[in-house]
PDB file of C-alpha atoms and ligand atoms in Angstrom:
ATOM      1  CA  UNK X   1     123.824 102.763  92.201  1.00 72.00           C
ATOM      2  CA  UNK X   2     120.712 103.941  90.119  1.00 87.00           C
ATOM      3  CA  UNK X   3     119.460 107.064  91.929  1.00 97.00           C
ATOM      4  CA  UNK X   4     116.554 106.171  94.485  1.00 98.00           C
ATOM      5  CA  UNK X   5     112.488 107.009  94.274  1.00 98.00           C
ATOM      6  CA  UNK X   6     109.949 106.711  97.174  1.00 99.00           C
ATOM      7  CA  UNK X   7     106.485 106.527  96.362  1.00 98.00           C
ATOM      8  CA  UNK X   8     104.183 106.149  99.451  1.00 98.00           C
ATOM      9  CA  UNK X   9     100.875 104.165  98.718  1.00 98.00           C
ATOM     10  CA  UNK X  10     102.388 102.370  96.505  1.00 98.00           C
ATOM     11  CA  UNK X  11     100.082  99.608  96.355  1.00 97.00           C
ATOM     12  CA  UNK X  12      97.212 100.964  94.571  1.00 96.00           C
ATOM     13  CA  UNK X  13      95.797 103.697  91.906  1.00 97.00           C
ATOM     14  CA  UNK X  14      98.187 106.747  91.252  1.00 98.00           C
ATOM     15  CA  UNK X  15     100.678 105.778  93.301  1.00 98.00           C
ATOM     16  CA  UNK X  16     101.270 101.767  91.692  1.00 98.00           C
ATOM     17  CA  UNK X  17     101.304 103.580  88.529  1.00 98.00           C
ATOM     18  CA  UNK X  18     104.157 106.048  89.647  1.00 98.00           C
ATOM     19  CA  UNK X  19     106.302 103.314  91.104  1.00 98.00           C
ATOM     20  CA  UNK X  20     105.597 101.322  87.982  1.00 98.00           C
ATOM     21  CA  UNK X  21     106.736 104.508  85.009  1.00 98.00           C
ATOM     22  CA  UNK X  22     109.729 105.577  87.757  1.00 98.00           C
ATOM     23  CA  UNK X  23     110.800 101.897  87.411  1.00 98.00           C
ATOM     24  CA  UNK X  24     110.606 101.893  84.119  1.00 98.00           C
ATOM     25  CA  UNK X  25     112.695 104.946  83.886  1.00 97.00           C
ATOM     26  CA  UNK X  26     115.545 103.067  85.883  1.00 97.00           C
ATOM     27  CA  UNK X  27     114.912 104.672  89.427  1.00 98.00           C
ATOM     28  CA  UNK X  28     115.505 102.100  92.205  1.00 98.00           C
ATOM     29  CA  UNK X  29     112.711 101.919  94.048  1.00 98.00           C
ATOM     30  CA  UNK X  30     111.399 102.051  97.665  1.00 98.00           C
ATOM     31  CA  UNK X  31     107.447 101.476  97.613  1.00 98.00           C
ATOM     32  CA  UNK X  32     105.461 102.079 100.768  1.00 98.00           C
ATOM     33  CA  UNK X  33     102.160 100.820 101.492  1.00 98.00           C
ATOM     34  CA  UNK X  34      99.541  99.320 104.268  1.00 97.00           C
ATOM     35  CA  UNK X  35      99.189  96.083 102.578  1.00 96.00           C
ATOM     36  CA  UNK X  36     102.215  93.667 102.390  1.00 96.00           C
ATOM     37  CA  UNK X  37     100.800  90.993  99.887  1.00 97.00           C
ATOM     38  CA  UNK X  38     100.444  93.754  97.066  1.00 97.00           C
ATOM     39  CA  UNK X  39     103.478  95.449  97.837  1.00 98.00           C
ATOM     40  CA  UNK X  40     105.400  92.056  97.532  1.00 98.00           C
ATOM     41  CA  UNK X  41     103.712  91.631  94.533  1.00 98.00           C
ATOM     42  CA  UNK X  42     104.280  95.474  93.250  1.00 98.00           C
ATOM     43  CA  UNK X  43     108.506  94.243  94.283  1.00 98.00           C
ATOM     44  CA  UNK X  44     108.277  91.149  91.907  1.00 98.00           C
ATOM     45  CA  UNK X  45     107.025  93.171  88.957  1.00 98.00           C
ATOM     46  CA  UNK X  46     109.290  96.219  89.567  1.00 98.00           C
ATOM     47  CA  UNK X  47     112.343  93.595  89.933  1.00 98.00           C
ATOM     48  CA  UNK X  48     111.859  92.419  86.925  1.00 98.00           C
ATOM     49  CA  UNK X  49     112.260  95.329  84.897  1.00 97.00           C
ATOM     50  CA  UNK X  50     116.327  95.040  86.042  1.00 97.00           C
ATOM     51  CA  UNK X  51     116.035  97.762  89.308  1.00 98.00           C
ATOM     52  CA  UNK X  52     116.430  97.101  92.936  1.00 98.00           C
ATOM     53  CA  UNK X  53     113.208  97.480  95.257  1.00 98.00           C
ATOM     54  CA  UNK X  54     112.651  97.593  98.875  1.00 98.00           C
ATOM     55  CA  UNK X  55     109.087  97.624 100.526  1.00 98.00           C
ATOM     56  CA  UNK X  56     108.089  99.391 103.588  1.00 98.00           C
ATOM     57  CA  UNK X  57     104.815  98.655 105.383  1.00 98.00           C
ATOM     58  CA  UNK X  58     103.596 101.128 107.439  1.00 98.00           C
ATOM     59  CA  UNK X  59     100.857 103.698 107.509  1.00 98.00           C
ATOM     60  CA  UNK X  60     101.928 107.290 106.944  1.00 98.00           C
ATOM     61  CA  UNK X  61      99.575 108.186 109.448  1.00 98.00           C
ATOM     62  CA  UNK X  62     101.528 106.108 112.120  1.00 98.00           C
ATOM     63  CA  UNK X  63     105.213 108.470 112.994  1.00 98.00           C
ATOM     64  CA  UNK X  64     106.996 106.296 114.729  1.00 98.00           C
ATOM     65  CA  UNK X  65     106.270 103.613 112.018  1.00 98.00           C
ATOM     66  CA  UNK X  66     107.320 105.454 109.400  1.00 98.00           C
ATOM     67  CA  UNK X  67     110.152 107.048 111.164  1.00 98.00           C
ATOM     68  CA  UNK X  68     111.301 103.651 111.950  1.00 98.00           C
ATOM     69  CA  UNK X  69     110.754 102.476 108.524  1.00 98.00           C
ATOM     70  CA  UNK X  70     112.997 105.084 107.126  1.00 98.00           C
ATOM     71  CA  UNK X  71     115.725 105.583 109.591  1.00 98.00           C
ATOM     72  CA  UNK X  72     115.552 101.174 109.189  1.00 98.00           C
ATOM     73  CA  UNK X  73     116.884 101.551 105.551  1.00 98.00           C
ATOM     74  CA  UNK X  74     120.249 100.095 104.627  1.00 98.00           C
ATOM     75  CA  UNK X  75     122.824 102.813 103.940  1.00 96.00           C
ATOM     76  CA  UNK X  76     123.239 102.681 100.289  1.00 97.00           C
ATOM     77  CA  UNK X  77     119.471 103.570 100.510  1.00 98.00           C
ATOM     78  CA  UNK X  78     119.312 106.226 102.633  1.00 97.00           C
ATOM     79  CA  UNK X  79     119.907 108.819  99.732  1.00 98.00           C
ATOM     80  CA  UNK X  80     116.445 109.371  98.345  1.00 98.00           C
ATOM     81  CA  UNK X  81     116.631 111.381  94.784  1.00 98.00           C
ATOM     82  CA  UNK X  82     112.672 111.576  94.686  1.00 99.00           C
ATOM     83  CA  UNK X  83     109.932 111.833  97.072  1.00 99.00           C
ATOM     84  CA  UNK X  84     106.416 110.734  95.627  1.00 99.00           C
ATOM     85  CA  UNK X  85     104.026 111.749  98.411  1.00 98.00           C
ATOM     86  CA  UNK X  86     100.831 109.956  96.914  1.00 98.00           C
ATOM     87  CA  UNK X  87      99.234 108.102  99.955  1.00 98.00           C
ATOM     88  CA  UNK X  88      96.182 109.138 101.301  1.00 97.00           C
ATOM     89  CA  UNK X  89      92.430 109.567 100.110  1.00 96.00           C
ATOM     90  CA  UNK X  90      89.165 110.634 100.438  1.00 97.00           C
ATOM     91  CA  UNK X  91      86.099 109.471 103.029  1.00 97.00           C
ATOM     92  CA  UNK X  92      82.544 110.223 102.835  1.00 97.00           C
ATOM     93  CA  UNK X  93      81.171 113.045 100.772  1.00 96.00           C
ATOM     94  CA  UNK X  94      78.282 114.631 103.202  1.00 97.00           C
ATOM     95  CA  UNK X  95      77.390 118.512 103.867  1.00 98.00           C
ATOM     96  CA  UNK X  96      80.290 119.271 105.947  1.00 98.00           C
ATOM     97  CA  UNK X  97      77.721 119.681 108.866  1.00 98.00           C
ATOM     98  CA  UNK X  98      77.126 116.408 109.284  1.00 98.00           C
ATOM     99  CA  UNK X  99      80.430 114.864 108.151  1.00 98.00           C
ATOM    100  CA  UNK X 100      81.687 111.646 109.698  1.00 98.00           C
ATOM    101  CA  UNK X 101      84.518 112.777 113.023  1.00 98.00           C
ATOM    102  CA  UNK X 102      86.457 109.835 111.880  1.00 98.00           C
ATOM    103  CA  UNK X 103      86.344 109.924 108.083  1.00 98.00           C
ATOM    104  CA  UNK X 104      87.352 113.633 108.770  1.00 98.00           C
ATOM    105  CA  UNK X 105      90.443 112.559 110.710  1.00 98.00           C
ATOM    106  CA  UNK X 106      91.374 109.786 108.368  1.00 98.00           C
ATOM    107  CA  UNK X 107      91.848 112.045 105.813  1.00 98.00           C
ATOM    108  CA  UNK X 108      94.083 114.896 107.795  1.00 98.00           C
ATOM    109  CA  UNK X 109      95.965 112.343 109.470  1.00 98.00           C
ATOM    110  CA  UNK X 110      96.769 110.887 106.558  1.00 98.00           C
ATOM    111  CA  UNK X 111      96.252 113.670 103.410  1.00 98.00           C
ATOM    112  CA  UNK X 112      98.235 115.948 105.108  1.00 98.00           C
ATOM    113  CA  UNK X 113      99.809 114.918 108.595  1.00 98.00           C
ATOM    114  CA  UNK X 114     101.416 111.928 106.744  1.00 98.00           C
ATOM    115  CA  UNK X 115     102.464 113.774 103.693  1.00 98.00           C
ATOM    116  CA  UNK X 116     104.568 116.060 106.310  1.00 98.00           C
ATOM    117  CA  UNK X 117     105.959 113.056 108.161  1.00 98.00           C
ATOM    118  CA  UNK X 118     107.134 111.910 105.163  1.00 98.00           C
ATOM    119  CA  UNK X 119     108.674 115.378 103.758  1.00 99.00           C
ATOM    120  CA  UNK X 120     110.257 115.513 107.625  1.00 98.00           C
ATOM    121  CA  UNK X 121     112.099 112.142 107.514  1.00 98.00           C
ATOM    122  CA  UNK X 122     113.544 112.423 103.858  1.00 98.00           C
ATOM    123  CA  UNK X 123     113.732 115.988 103.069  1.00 98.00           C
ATOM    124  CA  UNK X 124     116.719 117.093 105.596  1.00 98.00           C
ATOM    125  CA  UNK X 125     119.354 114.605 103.608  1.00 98.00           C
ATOM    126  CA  UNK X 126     117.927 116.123 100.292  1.00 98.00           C
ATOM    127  CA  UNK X 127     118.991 119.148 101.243  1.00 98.00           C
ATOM    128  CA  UNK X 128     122.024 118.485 102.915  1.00 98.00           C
ATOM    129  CA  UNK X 129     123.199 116.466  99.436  1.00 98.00           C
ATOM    130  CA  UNK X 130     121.447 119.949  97.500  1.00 98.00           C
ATOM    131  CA  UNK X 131     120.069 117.709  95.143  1.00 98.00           C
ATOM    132  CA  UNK X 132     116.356 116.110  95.720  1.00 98.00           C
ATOM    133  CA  UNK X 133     112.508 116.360  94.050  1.00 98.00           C
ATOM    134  CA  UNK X 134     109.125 116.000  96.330  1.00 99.00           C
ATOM    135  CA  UNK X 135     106.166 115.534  94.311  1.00 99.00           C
ATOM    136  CA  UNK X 136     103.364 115.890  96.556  1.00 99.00           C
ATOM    137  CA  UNK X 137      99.830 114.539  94.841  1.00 98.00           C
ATOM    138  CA  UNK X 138      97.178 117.056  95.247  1.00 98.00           C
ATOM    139  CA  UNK X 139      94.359 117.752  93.202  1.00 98.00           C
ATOM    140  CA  UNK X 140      91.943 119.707  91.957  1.00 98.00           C
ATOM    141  CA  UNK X 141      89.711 119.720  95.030  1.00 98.00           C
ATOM    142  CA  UNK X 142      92.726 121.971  96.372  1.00 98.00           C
ATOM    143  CA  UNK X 143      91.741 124.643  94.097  1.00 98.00           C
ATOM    144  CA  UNK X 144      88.093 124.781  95.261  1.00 97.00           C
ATOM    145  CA  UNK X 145      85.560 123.294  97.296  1.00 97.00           C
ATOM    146  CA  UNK X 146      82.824 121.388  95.569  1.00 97.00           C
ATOM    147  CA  UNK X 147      79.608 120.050  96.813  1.00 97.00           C
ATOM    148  CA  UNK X 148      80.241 117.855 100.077  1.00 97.00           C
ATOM    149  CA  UNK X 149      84.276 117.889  99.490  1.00 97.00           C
ATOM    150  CA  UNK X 150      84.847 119.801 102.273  1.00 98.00           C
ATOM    151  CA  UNK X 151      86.971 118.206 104.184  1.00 98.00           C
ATOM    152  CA  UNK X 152      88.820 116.230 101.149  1.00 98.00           C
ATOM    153  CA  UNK X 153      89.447 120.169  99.584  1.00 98.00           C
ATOM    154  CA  UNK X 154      90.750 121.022 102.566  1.00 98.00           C
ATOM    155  CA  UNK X 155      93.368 118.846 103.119  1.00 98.00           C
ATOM    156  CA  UNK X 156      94.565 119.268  99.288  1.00 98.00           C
ATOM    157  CA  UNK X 157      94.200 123.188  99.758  1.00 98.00           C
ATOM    158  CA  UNK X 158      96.989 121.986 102.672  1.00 99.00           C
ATOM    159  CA  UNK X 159      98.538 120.048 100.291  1.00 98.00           C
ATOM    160  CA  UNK X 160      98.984 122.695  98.140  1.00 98.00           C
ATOM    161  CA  UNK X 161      99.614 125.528 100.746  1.00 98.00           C
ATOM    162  CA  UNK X 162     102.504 122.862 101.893  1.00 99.00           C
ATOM    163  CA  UNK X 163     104.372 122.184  98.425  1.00 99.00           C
ATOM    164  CA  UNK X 164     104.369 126.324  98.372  1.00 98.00           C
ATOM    165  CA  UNK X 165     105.927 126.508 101.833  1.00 98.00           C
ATOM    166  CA  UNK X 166     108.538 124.136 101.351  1.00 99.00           C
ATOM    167  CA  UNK X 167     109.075 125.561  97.761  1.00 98.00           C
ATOM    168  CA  UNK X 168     110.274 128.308  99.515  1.00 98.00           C
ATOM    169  CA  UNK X 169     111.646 126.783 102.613  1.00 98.00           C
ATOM    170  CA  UNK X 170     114.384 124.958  99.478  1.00 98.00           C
ATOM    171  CA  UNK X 171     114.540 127.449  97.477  1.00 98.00           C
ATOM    172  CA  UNK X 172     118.179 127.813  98.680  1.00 98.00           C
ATOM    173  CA  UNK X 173     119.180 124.558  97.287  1.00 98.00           C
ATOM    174  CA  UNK X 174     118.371 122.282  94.090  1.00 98.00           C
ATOM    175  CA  UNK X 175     115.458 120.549  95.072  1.00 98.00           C
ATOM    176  CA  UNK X 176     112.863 120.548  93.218  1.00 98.00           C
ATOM    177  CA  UNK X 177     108.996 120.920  94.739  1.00 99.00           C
ATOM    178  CA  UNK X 178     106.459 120.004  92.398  1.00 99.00           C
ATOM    179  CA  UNK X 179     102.195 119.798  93.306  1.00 99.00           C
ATOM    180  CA  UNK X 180     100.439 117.432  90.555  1.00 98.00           C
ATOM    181  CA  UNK X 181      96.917 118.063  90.940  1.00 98.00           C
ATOM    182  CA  UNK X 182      94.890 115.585  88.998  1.00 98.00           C
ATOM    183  CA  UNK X 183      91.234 115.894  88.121  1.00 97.00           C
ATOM    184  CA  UNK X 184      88.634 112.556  87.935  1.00 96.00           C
ATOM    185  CA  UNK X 185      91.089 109.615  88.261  1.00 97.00           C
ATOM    186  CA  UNK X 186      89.695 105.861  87.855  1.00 94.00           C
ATOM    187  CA  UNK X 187      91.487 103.968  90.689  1.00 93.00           C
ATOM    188  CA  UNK X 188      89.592 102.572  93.573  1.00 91.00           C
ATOM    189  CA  UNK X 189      89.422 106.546  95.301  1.00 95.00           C
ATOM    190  CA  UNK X 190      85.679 106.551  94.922  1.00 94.00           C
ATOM    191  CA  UNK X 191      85.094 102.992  96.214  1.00 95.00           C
ATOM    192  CA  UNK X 192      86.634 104.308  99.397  1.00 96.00           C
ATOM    193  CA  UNK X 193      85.326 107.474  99.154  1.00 97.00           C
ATOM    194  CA  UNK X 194      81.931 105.405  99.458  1.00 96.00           C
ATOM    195  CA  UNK X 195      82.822 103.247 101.856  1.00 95.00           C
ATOM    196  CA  UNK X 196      82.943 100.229  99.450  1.00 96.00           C
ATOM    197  CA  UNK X 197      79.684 101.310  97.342  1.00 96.00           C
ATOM    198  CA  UNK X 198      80.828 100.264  93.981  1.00 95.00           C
ATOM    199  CA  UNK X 199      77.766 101.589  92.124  1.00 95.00           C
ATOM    200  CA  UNK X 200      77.806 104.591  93.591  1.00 95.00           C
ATOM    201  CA  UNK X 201      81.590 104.822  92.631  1.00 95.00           C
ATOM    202  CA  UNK X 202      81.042 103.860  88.882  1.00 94.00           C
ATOM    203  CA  UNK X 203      78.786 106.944  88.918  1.00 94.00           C
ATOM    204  CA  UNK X 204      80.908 109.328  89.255  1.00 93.00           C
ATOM    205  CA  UNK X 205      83.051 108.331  86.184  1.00 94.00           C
ATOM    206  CA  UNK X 206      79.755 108.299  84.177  1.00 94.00           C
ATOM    207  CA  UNK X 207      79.326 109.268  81.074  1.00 96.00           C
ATOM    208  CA  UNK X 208      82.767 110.921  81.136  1.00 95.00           C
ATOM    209  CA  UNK X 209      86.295 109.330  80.043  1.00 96.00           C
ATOM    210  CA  UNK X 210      88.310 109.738  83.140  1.00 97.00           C
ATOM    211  CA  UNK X 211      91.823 109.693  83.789  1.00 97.00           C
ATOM    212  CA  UNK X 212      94.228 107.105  84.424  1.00 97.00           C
ATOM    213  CA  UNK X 213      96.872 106.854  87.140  1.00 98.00           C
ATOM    214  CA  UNK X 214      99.236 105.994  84.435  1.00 98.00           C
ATOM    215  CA  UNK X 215      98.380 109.744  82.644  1.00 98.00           C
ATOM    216  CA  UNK X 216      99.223 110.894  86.137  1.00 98.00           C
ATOM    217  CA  UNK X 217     102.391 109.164  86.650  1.00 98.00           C
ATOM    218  CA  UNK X 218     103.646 110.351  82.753  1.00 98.00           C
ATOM    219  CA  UNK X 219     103.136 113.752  84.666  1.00 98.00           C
ATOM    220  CA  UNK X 220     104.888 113.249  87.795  1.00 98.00           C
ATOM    221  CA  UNK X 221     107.642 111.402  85.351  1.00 98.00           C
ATOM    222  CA  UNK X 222     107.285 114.759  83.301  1.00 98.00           C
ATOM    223  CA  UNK X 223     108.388 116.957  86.286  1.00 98.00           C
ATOM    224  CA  UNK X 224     111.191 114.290  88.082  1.00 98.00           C
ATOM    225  CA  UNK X 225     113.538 114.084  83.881  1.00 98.00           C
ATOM    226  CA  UNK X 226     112.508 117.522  83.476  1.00 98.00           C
ATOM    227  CA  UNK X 227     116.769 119.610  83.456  1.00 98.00           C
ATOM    228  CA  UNK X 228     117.895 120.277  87.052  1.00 97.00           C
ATOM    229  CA  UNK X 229     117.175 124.059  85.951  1.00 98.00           C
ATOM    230  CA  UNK X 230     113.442 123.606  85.809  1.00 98.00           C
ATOM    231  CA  UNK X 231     111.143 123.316  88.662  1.00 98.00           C
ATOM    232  CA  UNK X 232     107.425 122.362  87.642  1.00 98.00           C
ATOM    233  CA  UNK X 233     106.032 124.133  90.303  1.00 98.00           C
ATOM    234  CA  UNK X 234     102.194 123.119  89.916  1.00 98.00           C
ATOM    235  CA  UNK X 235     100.246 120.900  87.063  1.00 98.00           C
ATOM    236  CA  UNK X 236      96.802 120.613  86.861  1.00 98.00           C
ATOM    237  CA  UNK X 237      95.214 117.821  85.058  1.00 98.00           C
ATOM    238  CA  UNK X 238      92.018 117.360  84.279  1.00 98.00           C
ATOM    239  CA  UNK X 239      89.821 114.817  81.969  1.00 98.00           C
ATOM    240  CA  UNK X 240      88.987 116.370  78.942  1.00 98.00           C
ATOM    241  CA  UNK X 241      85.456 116.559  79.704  1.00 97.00           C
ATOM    242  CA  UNK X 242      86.265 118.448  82.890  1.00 97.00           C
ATOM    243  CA  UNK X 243      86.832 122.120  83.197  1.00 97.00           C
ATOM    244  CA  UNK X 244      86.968 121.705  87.142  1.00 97.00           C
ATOM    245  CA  UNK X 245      86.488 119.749  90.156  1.00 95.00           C
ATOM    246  CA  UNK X 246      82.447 120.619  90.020  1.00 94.00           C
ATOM    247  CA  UNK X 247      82.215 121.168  86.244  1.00 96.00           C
ATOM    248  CA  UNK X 248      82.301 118.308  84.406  1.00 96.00           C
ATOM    249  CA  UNK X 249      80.565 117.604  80.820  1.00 97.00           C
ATOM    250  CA  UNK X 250      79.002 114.116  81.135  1.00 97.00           C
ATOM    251  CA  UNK X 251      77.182 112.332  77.669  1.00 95.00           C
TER     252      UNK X 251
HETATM  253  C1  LIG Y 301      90.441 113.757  93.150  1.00 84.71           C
HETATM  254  C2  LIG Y 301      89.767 114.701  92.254  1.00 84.71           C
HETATM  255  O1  LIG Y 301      87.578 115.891  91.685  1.00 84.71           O
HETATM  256  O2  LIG Y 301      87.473 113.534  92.302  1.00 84.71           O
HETATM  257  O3  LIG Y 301      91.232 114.414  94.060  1.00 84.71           O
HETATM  258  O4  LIG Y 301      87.943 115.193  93.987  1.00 84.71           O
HETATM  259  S1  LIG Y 301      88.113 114.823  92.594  1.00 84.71           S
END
């Protein structure tokens, strides 16, 4: 069998376009997501490119649903070669003094409580077969805060903070830990960053050619063929026009 990807929120943005360029590259895939309908229709279009596909609904943010999601898979897909850890967003972007309790949560529970479920469940076989790659999604709000990111930065500072830790924690065996940290991505984040406030969203790819998740998922493809000798630690990816995650050149 065709070795075996994972990509959690599969169903949207950066984490569609991974499951689509991993397919593509022949991995069998295992797409995760909240909403059935666009997985299904992901597993259709992923099918048809000649590799096998299961889909998993759950919510990283619900344990025993994913734990029962993954300990559910048939045995000849238990051995997970790569780890996308993609699901997750950001909510609201107020001063952090008068930030939203549950938008906060959202994002922890998910950004970076999920992400560790995740590494928890599949992890411990990767390194028991010493072979394995986690890409974990950050971003360039990990680096440093901007204006009213607060708590988004923080959970990709975690994010980051995490890939490091576990770098370390398998740096006994051959798998791989790699942190992608994209810049201004056009996907639907800043629709639900808004709450649904499309105009506001379009504004903050004014003026400015943003990135794709496709140009992300080249990346994570990048660091996943990349020999078994070379870890790609960290790569930060900004739009052209964007020299960070508050400094960005707008015409
Ligand atoms: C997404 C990048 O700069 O829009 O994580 O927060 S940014």
């Amino acid at each position: 069998m065709n070795k075996i990807a994972l990509v959690t929120g599969a169903t949207s943005g950066i984490g569609e376009a991974c499951a689509r360029k991993l397919a593509m590259i022949g991995y069998n895939m295992i797409i995760t997501g909240r909403r059935a309908e666009r997985l299904d229709a992901l597993a259709r279009e992923l099918s048809a490119l000649g590799v096998g596909v299961i889909t998993l609904e759950f919510d990283v943010r619900d344990r025993e649903a994913a734990t029962a999601a993954i300990n559910g898979l048939p045995p000849e897909w238990q051995e997970i070669d790569v780890l996308v850890n993609n699901a997750g967003g950001a909510l609201g972007l107020e001063p952090e003094y008068e930030g939203n309790y549950e938008d906060w949560d959202t994002m922890i529970d998910a950004n970076v409580k999920g992400l560790l479920t995740m590494t928890r469940l599949i992890v411990p076989g990767m390194v028991k077969r010493d072979r394995g790659h986690v890409v974990n999604i950050g971003s360039v709000a990990g680096d440093a805060a901007y204006a009213n990111g607060n708590v988004y930065c923080a959970t990709k500072a975690a994010v980051k903070a995490l890939s490091d830790g576990l770098r370390i924690d398998v740096a006994h065996t051959k798998v791989r830990v790699t942190n992608i940290k994209p810049g201004l991505v056009e996907t639907n984040f800043s629709v639900i960053r808004f709450h649904g406030d499309k105009e506001k969203a379009d504004n903050v790819y004014k003026g400015i050619q943003p990135l794709t998740g496709t140009d992300i998922a080249e990346c994570v493809a990048f660091a996943v063929c990349a020999p078994a000798h070379v870890q790609v630690a960290e790569m930060l990816v900004l739009a052209t026009h964007q020299a960070s995650g508050s400094v960005i050149h707008r015409e």
